[in-house]
PDB file of C-alpha atoms in Angstrom:
ATOM      1  CA  UNK O   1      71.999  73.766 111.775  1.00 86.00           C
ATOM      2  CA  UNK O   2      74.857  71.080 112.438  1.00 92.00           C
ATOM      3  CA  UNK O   3      78.470  72.354 113.532  1.00 93.00           C
ATOM      4  CA  UNK O   4      79.599  70.869 110.018  1.00 93.00           C
ATOM      5  CA  UNK O   5      76.961  73.234 108.058  1.00 94.00           C
ATOM      6  CA  UNK O   6      77.759  76.171 110.054  1.00 94.00           C
ATOM      7  CA  UNK O   7      81.553  75.877 109.352  1.00 96.00           C
ATOM      8  CA  UNK O   8      80.663  75.200 105.564  1.00 95.00           C
ATOM      9  CA  UNK O   9      78.364  77.977 105.593  1.00 95.00           C
ATOM     10  CA  UNK O  10      81.376  80.281 106.710  1.00 96.00           C
ATOM     11  CA  UNK O  11      83.504  79.042 104.155  1.00 96.00           C
ATOM     12  CA  UNK O  12      81.157  79.285 101.188  1.00 96.00           C
ATOM     13  CA  UNK O  13      80.268  82.910 102.690  1.00 93.00           C
ATOM     14  CA  UNK O  14      83.980  83.977 102.903  1.00 93.00           C
ATOM     15  CA  UNK O  15      85.427  82.271 100.021  1.00 94.00           C
ATOM     16  CA  UNK O  16      82.695  82.796  97.569  1.00 93.00           C
ATOM     17  CA  UNK O  17      82.596  79.352  96.600  1.00 96.00           C
ATOM     18  CA  UNK O  18      79.637  76.664  95.712  1.00 96.00           C
ATOM     19  CA  UNK O  19      78.441  74.865  98.508  1.00 95.00           C
ATOM     20  CA  UNK O  20      79.234  71.292  97.027  1.00 95.00           C
ATOM     21  CA  UNK O  21      82.777  72.382  96.461  1.00 95.00           C
ATOM     22  CA  UNK O  22      83.013  72.459 100.341  1.00 96.00           C
ATOM     23  CA  UNK O  23      83.962  68.934 100.795  1.00 96.00           C
ATOM     24  CA  UNK O  24      85.708  67.640 103.752  1.00 95.00           C
ATOM     25  CA  UNK O  25      89.078  66.801 101.836  1.00 96.00           C
ATOM     26  CA  UNK O  26      89.068  70.122 100.126  1.00 97.00           C
ATOM     27  CA  UNK O  27      92.067  72.463 100.730  1.00 97.00           C
ATOM     28  CA  UNK O  28      91.289  76.137 101.367  1.00 97.00           C
ATOM     29  CA  UNK O  29      94.258  77.181  99.298  1.00 96.00           C
ATOM     30  CA  UNK O  30      94.520  74.375  96.697  1.00 96.00           C
ATOM     31  CA  UNK O  31      91.243  73.780  95.978  1.00 96.00           C
ATOM     32  CA  UNK O  32      88.935  76.614  96.960  1.00 97.00           C
ATOM     33  CA  UNK O  33      91.310  79.309  96.278  1.00 95.00           C
ATOM     34  CA  UNK O  34      91.948  81.007  99.493  1.00 96.00           C
ATOM     35  CA  UNK O  35      94.589  83.677  99.718  1.00 93.00           C
ATOM     36  CA  UNK O  36      96.476  84.333 102.989  1.00 91.00           C
ATOM     37  CA  UNK O  37      94.250  87.005 103.916  1.00 92.00           C
ATOM     38  CA  UNK O  38      90.997  84.800 103.275  1.00 94.00           C
ATOM     39  CA  UNK O  39      92.586  82.200 105.391  1.00 95.00           C
ATOM     40  CA  UNK O  40      92.749  85.034 108.382  1.00 94.00           C
ATOM     41  CA  UNK O  41      89.161  85.958 107.630  1.00 93.00           C
ATOM     42  CA  UNK O  42      88.176  82.296 107.724  1.00 95.00           C
ATOM     43  CA  UNK O  43      89.932  81.696 111.051  1.00 95.00           C
ATOM     44  CA  UNK O  44      88.497  85.124 112.392  1.00 94.00           C
ATOM     45  CA  UNK O  45      84.799  84.214 111.160  1.00 94.00           C
ATOM     46  CA  UNK O  46      85.094  80.736 112.991  1.00 95.00           C
ATOM     47  CA  UNK O  47      86.247  82.389 116.199  1.00 95.00           C
ATOM     48  CA  UNK O  48      83.287  85.033 116.076  1.00 92.00           C
ATOM     49  CA  UNK O  49      80.686  82.159 115.293  1.00 94.00           C
ATOM     50  CA  UNK O  50      81.935  79.502 117.815  1.00 96.00           C
ATOM     51  CA  UNK O  51      83.246  82.050 120.592  1.00 95.00           C
ATOM     52  CA  UNK O  52      86.661  80.417 120.316  1.00 94.00           C
ATOM     53  CA  UNK O  53      90.327  82.069 120.366  1.00 94.00           C
ATOM     54  CA  UNK O  54      92.393  79.983 117.656  1.00 95.00           C
ATOM     55  CA  UNK O  55      96.336  80.751 118.172  1.00 94.00           C
ATOM     56  CA  UNK O  56      98.373  81.502 115.016  1.00 92.00           C
ATOM     57  CA  UNK O  57     100.032  78.130 115.571  1.00 94.00           C
ATOM     58  CA  UNK O  58      96.786  76.101 115.631  1.00 95.00           C
ATOM     59  CA  UNK O  59      95.597  78.221 112.642  1.00 95.00           C
ATOM     60  CA  UNK O  60      98.284  77.254 110.627  1.00 94.00           C
ATOM     61  CA  UNK O  61      97.279  73.705 110.835  1.00 95.00           C
ATOM     62  CA  UNK O  62      93.826  74.373 109.649  1.00 96.00           C
ATOM     63  CA  UNK O  63      94.530  73.772 105.849  1.00 96.00           C
ATOM     64  CA  UNK O  64      91.632  71.535 105.091  1.00 96.00           C
ATOM     65  CA  UNK O  65      87.789  71.756 105.550  1.00 97.00           C
ATOM     66  CA  UNK O  66      87.762  68.797 107.859  1.00 96.00           C
ATOM     67  CA  UNK O  67      90.922  70.232 109.820  1.00 96.00           C
ATOM     68  CA  UNK O  68      88.432  73.215 110.537  1.00 97.00           C
ATOM     69  CA  UNK O  69      85.664  70.778 111.383  1.00 96.00           C
ATOM     70  CA  UNK O  70      87.638  68.889 113.652  1.00 96.00           C
ATOM     71  CA  UNK O  71      89.138  71.723 115.764  1.00 96.00           C
ATOM     72  CA  UNK O  72      85.897  73.372 116.373  1.00 95.00           C
ATOM     73  CA  UNK O  73      84.500  69.892 117.486  1.00 95.00           C
ATOM     74  CA  UNK O  74      87.393  69.535 119.898  1.00 95.00           C
ATOM     75  CA  UNK O  75      87.140  73.030 121.256  1.00 94.00           C
ATOM     76  CA  UNK O  76      83.520  73.930 121.752  1.00 88.00           C
TER      77      UNK O  76
ATOM     78  CA  UNK J   1      77.469 104.960  98.330  1.00 44.00           C
ATOM     79  CA  UNK J   2      75.103 107.475  99.218  1.00 48.00           C
ATOM     80  CA  UNK J   3      76.474 110.179 101.445  1.00 49.00           C
ATOM     81  CA  UNK J   4      73.704 110.590 103.747  1.00 53.00           C
ATOM     82  CA  UNK J   5      73.828 107.163 104.953  1.00 78.00           C
ATOM     83  CA  UNK J   6      77.615 107.207 105.342  1.00 94.00           C
ATOM     84  CA  UNK J   7      79.052 106.227 108.799  1.00 97.00           C
ATOM     85  CA  UNK J   8      82.241 108.143 109.848  1.00 98.00           C
ATOM     86  CA  UNK J   9      84.479 107.533 112.530  1.00 98.00           C
ATOM     87  CA  UNK J  10      86.922 110.328 113.666  1.00 98.00           C
ATOM     88  CA  UNK J  11      89.503 109.857 116.539  1.00 98.00           C
ATOM     89  CA  UNK J  12      90.429 113.213 118.246  1.00 97.00           C
ATOM     90  CA  UNK J  13      87.242 114.628 117.092  1.00 96.00           C
ATOM     91  CA  UNK J  14      86.236 117.205 119.659  1.00 96.00           C
ATOM     92  CA  UNK J  15      88.763 119.963 118.815  1.00 95.00           C
ATOM     93  CA  UNK J  16      91.107 121.270 116.152  1.00 96.00           C
ATOM     94  CA  UNK J  17      91.594 119.489 112.984  1.00 97.00           C
ATOM     95  CA  UNK J  18      89.474 116.338 114.203  1.00 97.00           C
ATOM     96  CA  UNK J  19      86.631 118.771 114.677  1.00 97.00           C
ATOM     97  CA  UNK J  20      87.040 120.495 111.377  1.00 98.00           C
ATOM     98  CA  UNK J  21      86.875 117.025 109.546  1.00 98.00           C
ATOM     99  CA  UNK J  22      84.033 115.967 111.429  1.00 97.00           C
ATOM    100  CA  UNK J  23      81.936 118.896 110.590  1.00 97.00           C
ATOM    101  CA  UNK J  24      82.950 118.564 107.130  1.00 97.00           C
ATOM    102  CA  UNK J  25      81.533 115.127 106.832  1.00 96.00           C
ATOM    103  CA  UNK J  26      78.365 116.265 109.066  1.00 95.00           C
ATOM    104  CA  UNK J  27      77.924 118.827 106.678  1.00 94.00           C
ATOM    105  CA  UNK J  28      77.265 116.140 103.849  1.00 92.00           C
ATOM    106  CA  UNK J  29      74.624 114.577 106.201  1.00 92.00           C
ATOM    107  CA  UNK J  30      76.955 111.913 107.550  1.00 94.00           C
ATOM    108  CA  UNK J  31      76.523 110.126 110.912  1.00 95.00           C
ATOM    109  CA  UNK J  32      79.705 111.010 112.348  1.00 96.00           C
ATOM    110  CA  UNK J  33      81.006 109.061 115.478  1.00 97.00           C
ATOM    111  CA  UNK J  34      84.099 110.917 117.124  1.00 97.00           C
ATOM    112  CA  UNK J  35      86.124 110.050 120.193  1.00 96.00           C
ATOM    113  CA  UNK J  36      88.258 112.333 122.350  1.00 96.00           C
ATOM    114  CA  UNK J  37      90.273 111.876 125.599  1.00 95.00           C
ATOM    115  CA  UNK J  38      89.750 115.529 127.105  1.00 92.00           C
ATOM    116  CA  UNK J  39      89.537 115.744 130.784  1.00 91.00           C
ATOM    117  CA  UNK J  40      85.999 116.807 130.679  1.00 91.00           C
ATOM    118  CA  UNK J  41      83.152 116.987 128.223  1.00 91.00           C
ATOM    119  CA  UNK J  42      82.699 120.246 127.355  1.00 93.00           C
ATOM    120  CA  UNK J  43      84.556 120.418 123.913  1.00 94.00           C
ATOM    121  CA  UNK J  44      83.169 117.276 122.933  1.00 95.00           C
ATOM    122  CA  UNK J  45      79.354 118.607 123.495  1.00 95.00           C
ATOM    123  CA  UNK J  46      80.334 121.912 121.759  1.00 95.00           C
ATOM    124  CA  UNK J  47      81.415 119.781 118.784  1.00 96.00           C
ATOM    125  CA  UNK J  48      78.282 117.519 118.978  1.00 95.00           C
ATOM    126  CA  UNK J  49      75.984 120.599 118.930  1.00 95.00           C
ATOM    127  CA  UNK J  50      77.948 121.977 115.676  1.00 95.00           C
ATOM    128  CA  UNK J  51      77.818 118.832 113.845  1.00 94.00           C
ATOM    129  CA  UNK J  52      73.971 118.946 114.389  1.00 93.00           C
ATOM    130  CA  UNK J  53      73.868 122.391 113.216  1.00 93.00           C
ATOM    131  CA  UNK J  54      75.889 121.375 110.210  1.00 92.00           C
ATOM    132  CA  UNK J  55      73.017 118.907 109.353  1.00 89.00           C
ATOM    133  CA  UNK J  56      74.680 115.666 110.493  1.00 88.00           C
ATOM    134  CA  UNK J  57      74.438 113.399 113.470  1.00 88.00           C
ATOM    135  CA  UNK J  58      77.327 113.441 115.733  1.00 91.00           C
ATOM    136  CA  UNK J  59      78.051 111.639 118.946  1.00 93.00           C
ATOM    137  CA  UNK J  60      81.331 112.106 121.078  1.00 96.00           C
ATOM    138  CA  UNK J  61      82.809 109.233 123.048  1.00 96.00           C
ATOM    139  CA  UNK J  62      85.517 109.091 125.649  1.00 96.00           C
ATOM    140  CA  UNK J  63      88.055 106.721 124.282  1.00 97.00           C
ATOM    141  CA  UNK J  64      91.802 106.332 125.096  1.00 97.00           C
ATOM    142  CA  UNK J  65      92.890 105.220 121.535  1.00 98.00           C
ATOM    143  CA  UNK J  66      96.102 103.862 123.031  1.00 98.00           C
ATOM    144  CA  UNK J  67      94.088 101.182 125.238  1.00 98.00           C
ATOM    145  CA  UNK J  68      93.206  98.409 122.914  1.00 98.00           C
ATOM    146  CA  UNK J  69      90.247  97.250 125.123  1.00 98.00           C
ATOM    147  CA  UNK J  70      88.733 100.596 125.312  1.00 98.00           C
ATOM    148  CA  UNK J  71      89.288 100.912 121.261  1.00 98.00           C
ATOM    149  CA  UNK J  72      87.449  97.298 120.994  1.00 97.00           C
ATOM    150  CA  UNK J  73      84.696  98.405 123.141  1.00 97.00           C
ATOM    151  CA  UNK J  74      84.233 101.609 121.124  1.00 97.00           C
ATOM    152  CA  UNK J  75      84.092  99.879 117.782  1.00 97.00           C
ATOM    153  CA  UNK J  76      81.796  96.879 118.765  1.00 96.00           C
ATOM    154  CA  UNK J  77      79.230  99.519 120.350  1.00 96.00           C
ATOM    155  CA  UNK J  78      79.631 101.503 117.305  1.00 96.00           C
ATOM    156  CA  UNK J  79      79.228  98.731 114.693  1.00 95.00           C
ATOM    157  CA  UNK J  80      76.262  97.447 116.653  1.00 95.00           C
ATOM    158  CA  UNK J  81      74.600 100.747 116.572  1.00 95.00           C
ATOM    159  CA  UNK J  82      75.396 101.990 113.148  1.00 95.00           C
ATOM    160  CA  UNK J  83      75.821  98.524 111.425  1.00 94.00           C
ATOM    161  CA  UNK J  84      78.837  99.735 109.282  1.00 96.00           C
ATOM    162  CA  UNK J  85      81.939 101.919 108.913  1.00 98.00           C
ATOM    163  CA  UNK J  86      82.532 103.461 105.892  1.00 98.00           C
ATOM    164  CA  UNK J  87      85.284 105.932 106.729  1.00 98.00           C
ATOM    165  CA  UNK J  88      87.733 105.977 109.588  1.00 98.00           C
ATOM    166  CA  UNK J  89      89.818 109.312 110.189  1.00 98.00           C
ATOM    167  CA  UNK J  90      92.837 108.462 112.538  1.00 98.00           C
ATOM    168  CA  UNK J  91      93.257 111.926 113.686  1.00 98.00           C
ATOM    169  CA  UNK J  92      93.748 111.619 117.388  1.00 97.00           C
ATOM    170  CA  UNK J  93      97.437 112.860 118.409  1.00 97.00           C
ATOM    171  CA  UNK J  94      99.348 114.620 121.078  1.00 96.00           C
ATOM    172  CA  UNK J  95     102.694 116.236 121.428  1.00 96.00           C
ATOM    173  CA  UNK J  96     105.221 116.199 124.403  1.00 97.00           C
ATOM    174  CA  UNK J  97     108.106 118.301 123.006  1.00 95.00           C
ATOM    175  CA  UNK J  98     111.430 118.410 124.222  1.00 96.00           C
ATOM    176  CA  UNK J  99     115.051 117.763 123.249  1.00 96.00           C
ATOM    177  CA  UNK J 100     115.862 114.216 122.829  1.00 97.00           C
ATOM    178  CA  UNK J 101     118.596 114.102 125.460  1.00 96.00           C
ATOM    179  CA  UNK J 102     116.579 115.257 128.043  1.00 96.00           C
ATOM    180  CA  UNK J 103     113.263 113.650 126.943  1.00 97.00           C
ATOM    181  CA  UNK J 104     111.635 111.356 129.566  1.00 97.00           C
ATOM    182  CA  UNK J 105     110.724 107.840 128.610  1.00 98.00           C
ATOM    183  CA  UNK J 106     107.193 108.248 129.415  1.00 98.00           C
ATOM    184  CA  UNK J 107     106.967 111.244 126.936  1.00 98.00           C
ATOM    185  CA  UNK J 108     108.364 109.145 124.338  1.00 98.00           C
ATOM    186  CA  UNK J 109     105.846 106.521 125.030  1.00 98.00           C
ATOM    187  CA  UNK J 110     102.877 108.575 125.528  1.00 98.00           C
ATOM    188  CA  UNK J 111     103.387 110.280 122.172  1.00 98.00           C
ATOM    189  CA  UNK J 112     104.135 107.197 120.172  1.00 98.00           C
ATOM    190  CA  UNK J 113     101.357 105.040 122.073  1.00 98.00           C
ATOM    191  CA  UNK J 114      98.337 107.448 121.016  1.00 98.00           C
ATOM    192  CA  UNK J 115      99.772 108.459 117.659  1.00 98.00           C
ATOM    193  CA  UNK J 116     101.016 105.264 116.208  1.00 98.00           C
ATOM    194  CA  UNK J 117      99.749 102.664 118.378  1.00 98.00           C
ATOM    195  CA  UNK J 118      96.433 104.035 118.746  1.00 98.00           C
ATOM    196  CA  UNK J 119      96.134 104.565 115.113  1.00 98.00           C
ATOM    197  CA  UNK J 120      96.867 100.746 114.574  1.00 98.00           C
ATOM    198  CA  UNK J 121      94.607  99.661 117.172  1.00 98.00           C
ATOM    199  CA  UNK J 122      91.638 101.745 115.285  1.00 98.00           C
ATOM    200  CA  UNK J 123      92.763 100.301 112.003  1.00 98.00           C
ATOM    201  CA  UNK J 124      92.612  96.668 113.390  1.00 97.00           C
ATOM    202  CA  UNK J 125      89.129  97.203 114.805  1.00 97.00           C
ATOM    203  CA  UNK J 126      87.744  99.134 111.707  1.00 98.00           C
ATOM    204  CA  UNK J 127      89.294  96.963 109.151  1.00 97.00           C
ATOM    205  CA  UNK J 128      87.438  93.780 110.571  1.00 94.00           C
ATOM    206  CA  UNK J 129      84.099  95.490 109.817  1.00 95.00           C
ATOM    207  CA  UNK J 130      85.558  96.930 106.257  1.00 97.00           C
ATOM    208  CA  UNK J 131      86.680  93.605 105.304  1.00 95.00           C
ATOM    209  CA  UNK J 132      83.366  92.165 105.744  1.00 92.00           C
ATOM    210  CA  UNK J 133      81.710  94.978 103.624  1.00 93.00           C
ATOM    211  CA  UNK J 134      84.633  94.706 101.210  1.00 94.00           C
ATOM    212  CA  UNK J 135      84.753  98.431 101.082  1.00 96.00           C
ATOM    213  CA  UNK J 136      85.993 101.440 103.246  1.00 98.00           C
ATOM    214  CA  UNK J 137      88.372 104.430 103.695  1.00 98.00           C
ATOM    215  CA  UNK J 138      91.207 104.881 106.210  1.00 98.00           C
ATOM    216  CA  UNK J 139      92.662 108.199 106.311  1.00 98.00           C
ATOM    217  CA  UNK J 140      95.647 108.696 108.845  1.00 98.00           C
ATOM    218  CA  UNK J 141      96.548 111.885 109.781  1.00 98.00           C
ATOM    219  CA  UNK J 142     100.351 112.076 109.868  1.00 98.00           C
ATOM    220  CA  UNK J 143     102.509 115.266 109.858  1.00 98.00           C
ATOM    221  CA  UNK J 144     105.016 117.276 107.860  1.00 97.00           C
ATOM    222  CA  UNK J 145     107.199 116.630 110.839  1.00 97.00           C
ATOM    223  CA  UNK J 146     107.182 112.984 110.064  1.00 98.00           C
ATOM    224  CA  UNK J 147     108.713 113.647 106.710  1.00 98.00           C
ATOM    225  CA  UNK J 148     111.143 116.482 107.631  1.00 97.00           C
ATOM    226  CA  UNK J 149     112.014 115.987 111.424  1.00 97.00           C
ATOM    227  CA  UNK J 150     111.839 118.932 113.779  1.00 94.00           C
ATOM    228  CA  UNK J 151     114.122 119.577 116.591  1.00 94.00           C
ATOM    229  CA  UNK J 152     112.495 118.651 120.090  1.00 95.00           C
ATOM    230  CA  UNK J 153     109.795 116.479 118.393  1.00 96.00           C
ATOM    231  CA  UNK J 154     111.903 112.995 118.314  1.00 98.00           C
ATOM    232  CA  UNK J 155     108.691 111.313 119.695  1.00 98.00           C
ATOM    233  CA  UNK J 156     106.478 113.239 117.527  1.00 98.00           C
ATOM    234  CA  UNK J 157     108.438 112.932 114.239  1.00 98.00           C
ATOM    235  CA  UNK J 158     108.794 109.466 114.887  1.00 98.00           C
ATOM    236  CA  UNK J 159     105.284 108.409 115.484  1.00 98.00           C
ATOM    237  CA  UNK J 160     104.211 110.313 112.377  1.00 98.00           C
ATOM    238  CA  UNK J 161     106.580 108.575 110.089  1.00 98.00           C
ATOM    239  CA  UNK J 162     105.657 105.363 111.905  1.00 98.00           C
ATOM    240  CA  UNK J 163     101.785 106.334 110.648  1.00 98.00           C
ATOM    241  CA  UNK J 164     103.118 107.022 106.956  1.00 98.00           C
ATOM    242  CA  UNK J 165     104.667 103.332 106.961  1.00 98.00           C
ATOM    243  CA  UNK J 166     101.738 101.876 108.782  1.00 98.00           C
ATOM    244  CA  UNK J 167      99.520 103.555 105.951  1.00 98.00           C
ATOM    245  CA  UNK J 168     101.300 102.022 103.091  1.00 98.00           C
ATOM    246  CA  UNK J 169     101.583  98.679 104.684  1.00 98.00           C
ATOM    247  CA  UNK J 170      97.785  98.686 105.300  1.00 98.00           C
ATOM    248  CA  UNK J 171      97.205 100.019 102.108  1.00 98.00           C
ATOM    249  CA  UNK J 172      98.831  96.657 100.466  1.00 98.00           C
ATOM    250  CA  UNK J 173      97.344  94.414 102.977  1.00 97.00           C
ATOM    251  CA  UNK J 174      93.735  95.618 102.465  1.00 97.00           C
ATOM    252  CA  UNK J 175      93.477  96.555  98.848  1.00 97.00           C
ATOM    253  CA  UNK J 176      92.051  93.353  97.714  1.00 95.00           C
ATOM    254  CA  UNK J 177      89.244  93.971 100.079  1.00 95.00           C
ATOM    255  CA  UNK J 178      88.184  97.175  98.347  1.00 97.00           C
ATOM    256  CA  UNK J 179      89.663  99.211 101.498  1.00 98.00           C
ATOM    257  CA  UNK J 180      91.886 102.069 100.354  1.00 98.00           C
ATOM    258  CA  UNK J 181      94.321 103.558 102.937  1.00 98.00           C
ATOM    259  CA  UNK J 182      95.861 106.866 102.808  1.00 98.00           C
ATOM    260  CA  UNK J 183      97.446 109.728 104.819  1.00 98.00           C
ATOM    261  CA  UNK J 184      97.179 113.327 105.168  1.00 98.00           C
ATOM    262  CA  UNK J 185     100.553 115.176 106.369  1.00 98.00           C
ATOM    263  CA  UNK J 186      99.400 118.755 107.638  1.00 98.00           C
ATOM    264  CA  UNK J 187     101.955 121.570 107.719  1.00 97.00           C
ATOM    265  CA  UNK J 188     101.984 124.143 110.216  1.00 95.00           C
ATOM    266  CA  UNK J 189      98.255 124.446 110.876  1.00 96.00           C
ATOM    267  CA  UNK J 190      96.135 127.110 113.177  1.00 94.00           C
ATOM    268  CA  UNK J 191      95.027 124.670 116.061  1.00 93.00           C
ATOM    269  CA  UNK J 192      95.496 124.502 119.801  1.00 89.00           C
ATOM    270  CA  UNK J 193      98.519 122.275 119.371  1.00 88.00           C
ATOM    271  CA  UNK J 194     100.441 124.818 117.462  1.00 91.00           C
ATOM    272  CA  UNK J 195      98.967 127.800 119.685  1.00 90.00           C
ATOM    273  CA  UNK J 196     101.244 126.873 122.344  1.00 88.00           C
ATOM    274  CA  UNK J 197     104.290 127.399 120.251  1.00 88.00           C
ATOM    275  CA  UNK J 198     106.840 130.496 120.837  1.00 90.00           C
ATOM    276  CA  UNK J 199     106.275 133.548 118.378  1.00 92.00           C
ATOM    277  CA  UNK J 200     109.811 132.964 117.159  1.00 91.00           C
ATOM    278  CA  UNK J 201     108.728 129.301 116.415  1.00 90.00           C
ATOM    279  CA  UNK J 202     105.613 130.310 114.460  1.00 92.00           C
ATOM    280  CA  UNK J 203     107.572 133.001 112.518  1.00 94.00           C
ATOM    281  CA  UNK J 204     110.133 130.472 111.535  1.00 93.00           C
ATOM    282  CA  UNK J 205     107.385 127.990 110.142  1.00 93.00           C
ATOM    283  CA  UNK J 206     105.568 130.810 108.448  1.00 95.00           C
ATOM    284  CA  UNK J 207     108.800 131.789 106.795  1.00 96.00           C
ATOM    285  CA  UNK J 208     109.570 128.288 105.800  1.00 95.00           C
ATOM    286  CA  UNK J 209     106.206 127.917 104.018  1.00 97.00           C
ATOM    287  CA  UNK J 210     105.961 129.421 100.493  1.00 98.00           C
ATOM    288  CA  UNK J 211     102.299 130.253 100.821  1.00 98.00           C
ATOM    289  CA  UNK J 212     103.491 132.535 103.560  1.00 96.00           C
ATOM    290  CA  UNK J 213     100.648 131.789 106.217  1.00 96.00           C
ATOM    291  CA  UNK J 214      99.545 129.027 108.275  1.00 95.00           C
ATOM    292  CA  UNK J 215      96.888 126.617 107.240  1.00 97.00           C
ATOM    293  CA  UNK J 216      93.532 126.103 108.552  1.00 97.00           C
ATOM    294  CA  UNK J 217      91.988 122.909 110.138  1.00 98.00           C
ATOM    295  CA  UNK J 218      89.294 123.108 107.166  1.00 98.00           C
ATOM    296  CA  UNK J 219      92.190 122.930 104.616  1.00 98.00           C
ATOM    297  CA  UNK J 220      93.079 119.581 106.236  1.00 98.00           C
ATOM    298  CA  UNK J 221      89.466 118.533 106.305  1.00 98.00           C
ATOM    299  CA  UNK J 222      89.053 119.037 102.454  1.00 98.00           C
ATOM    300  CA  UNK J 223      92.174 116.739 101.681  1.00 98.00           C
ATOM    301  CA  UNK J 224      90.582 114.225 104.224  1.00 98.00           C
ATOM    302  CA  UNK J 225      87.103 114.699 102.269  1.00 98.00           C
ATOM    303  CA  UNK J 226      88.685 114.001  98.923  1.00 98.00           C
ATOM    304  CA  UNK J 227      90.516 110.907 100.036  1.00 98.00           C
ATOM    305  CA  UNK J 228      87.034 109.576 101.515  1.00 98.00           C
ATOM    306  CA  UNK J 229      85.207 110.400  98.057  1.00 97.00           C
ATOM    307  CA  UNK J 230      84.580 108.460  94.897  1.00 96.00           C
ATOM    308  CA  UNK J 231      87.200 110.916  93.196  1.00 97.00           C
ATOM    309  CA  UNK J 232      89.843 109.256  94.937  1.00 98.00           C
ATOM    310  CA  UNK J 233      88.802 105.718  94.109  1.00 98.00           C
ATOM    311  CA  UNK J 234      92.454 104.853  92.312  1.00 98.00           C
ATOM    312  CA  UNK J 235      94.531 106.371  95.263  1.00 98.00           C
ATOM    313  CA  UNK J 236      95.683 104.124  97.955  1.00 98.00           C
ATOM    314  CA  UNK J 237      99.004 104.213 100.120  1.00 98.00           C
ATOM    315  CA  UNK J 238      99.578 107.839  99.392  1.00 98.00           C
ATOM    316  CA  UNK J 239     100.658 110.817 101.658  1.00 98.00           C
ATOM    317  CA  UNK J 240      98.947 113.894 100.892  1.00 98.00           C
ATOM    318  CA  UNK J 241     100.809 116.967 102.089  1.00 98.00           C
ATOM    319  CA  UNK J 242      98.780 119.890 102.990  1.00 98.00           C
ATOM    320  CA  UNK J 243     101.526 122.164 103.972  1.00 98.00           C
ATOM    321  CA  UNK J 244     101.709 125.490 101.814  1.00 98.00           C
ATOM    322  CA  UNK J 245     104.661 124.245 100.317  1.00 98.00           C
ATOM    323  CA  UNK J 246     106.620 123.744 103.423  1.00 97.00           C
ATOM    324  CA  UNK J 247     107.743 120.378 102.312  1.00 97.00           C
ATOM    325  CA  UNK J 248     107.647 119.347  98.659  1.00 96.00           C
TER     326      UNK J 248
END
């Protein structure tokens, strides 16, 4: 499974959205209906899946699907 | 949720109120994981035996709840083995009494670290698992002293009042994930912790209790069982006082 697919799977699972909604430009809050605790869960799940530690400052910048993919690409 | 497959974690479960709580759940066939920080394993082994006799499965682990790494490792191993956590009972607690003007910093820290910070660490770890399950119950053992105050217990009273605030914050934070968080605040209960009190203080507690006697660990365990059951599914962020009327 590609990195992009893994990230999208996490988002589908955590936010309960349809896979085709998870496009790169989608905003977690505005387009995918995430609340603040959902965002925390997403970050935790990405940390677990990719064995990362994402600081709060960095996490705050992960607003869209593509932000997450780019962050993980740059840090794995 | 089928009670027989319930996974229950009780901190400070080798003796006193914690043991009674562990036994209560074991009696329903739950898998009970309890931790303790006794110098030796004798009470823990005894509790394991009692749990098996009560019809459940029980295992004791030596964990210092005030040590984040130890707590993390304990919950990690537990989730790996049991696969889930249905109920967390934060019961581990100590006293180090003394007048505030003479209280040593380490006695303040020890009590607040175990009673309050330890409760927080365990909630942090259990909540991660419960959020994934989208259900769970967290029951924190506070104390009547956290609501009323008590001379020579500045550290204990502060820690137990802290547990009440923590309970309410966590109840709000986790409600959307189907996790209910409540506290039970025992009054004067017959345990080792209260056995060390002077006869004078014991009598004063009884005199201050409308029901006129001390409570038993089982009285607290019954309240915990209720807050872990389907019957309390619309209750969160509450402090249930089990104190014979000492505080209303």
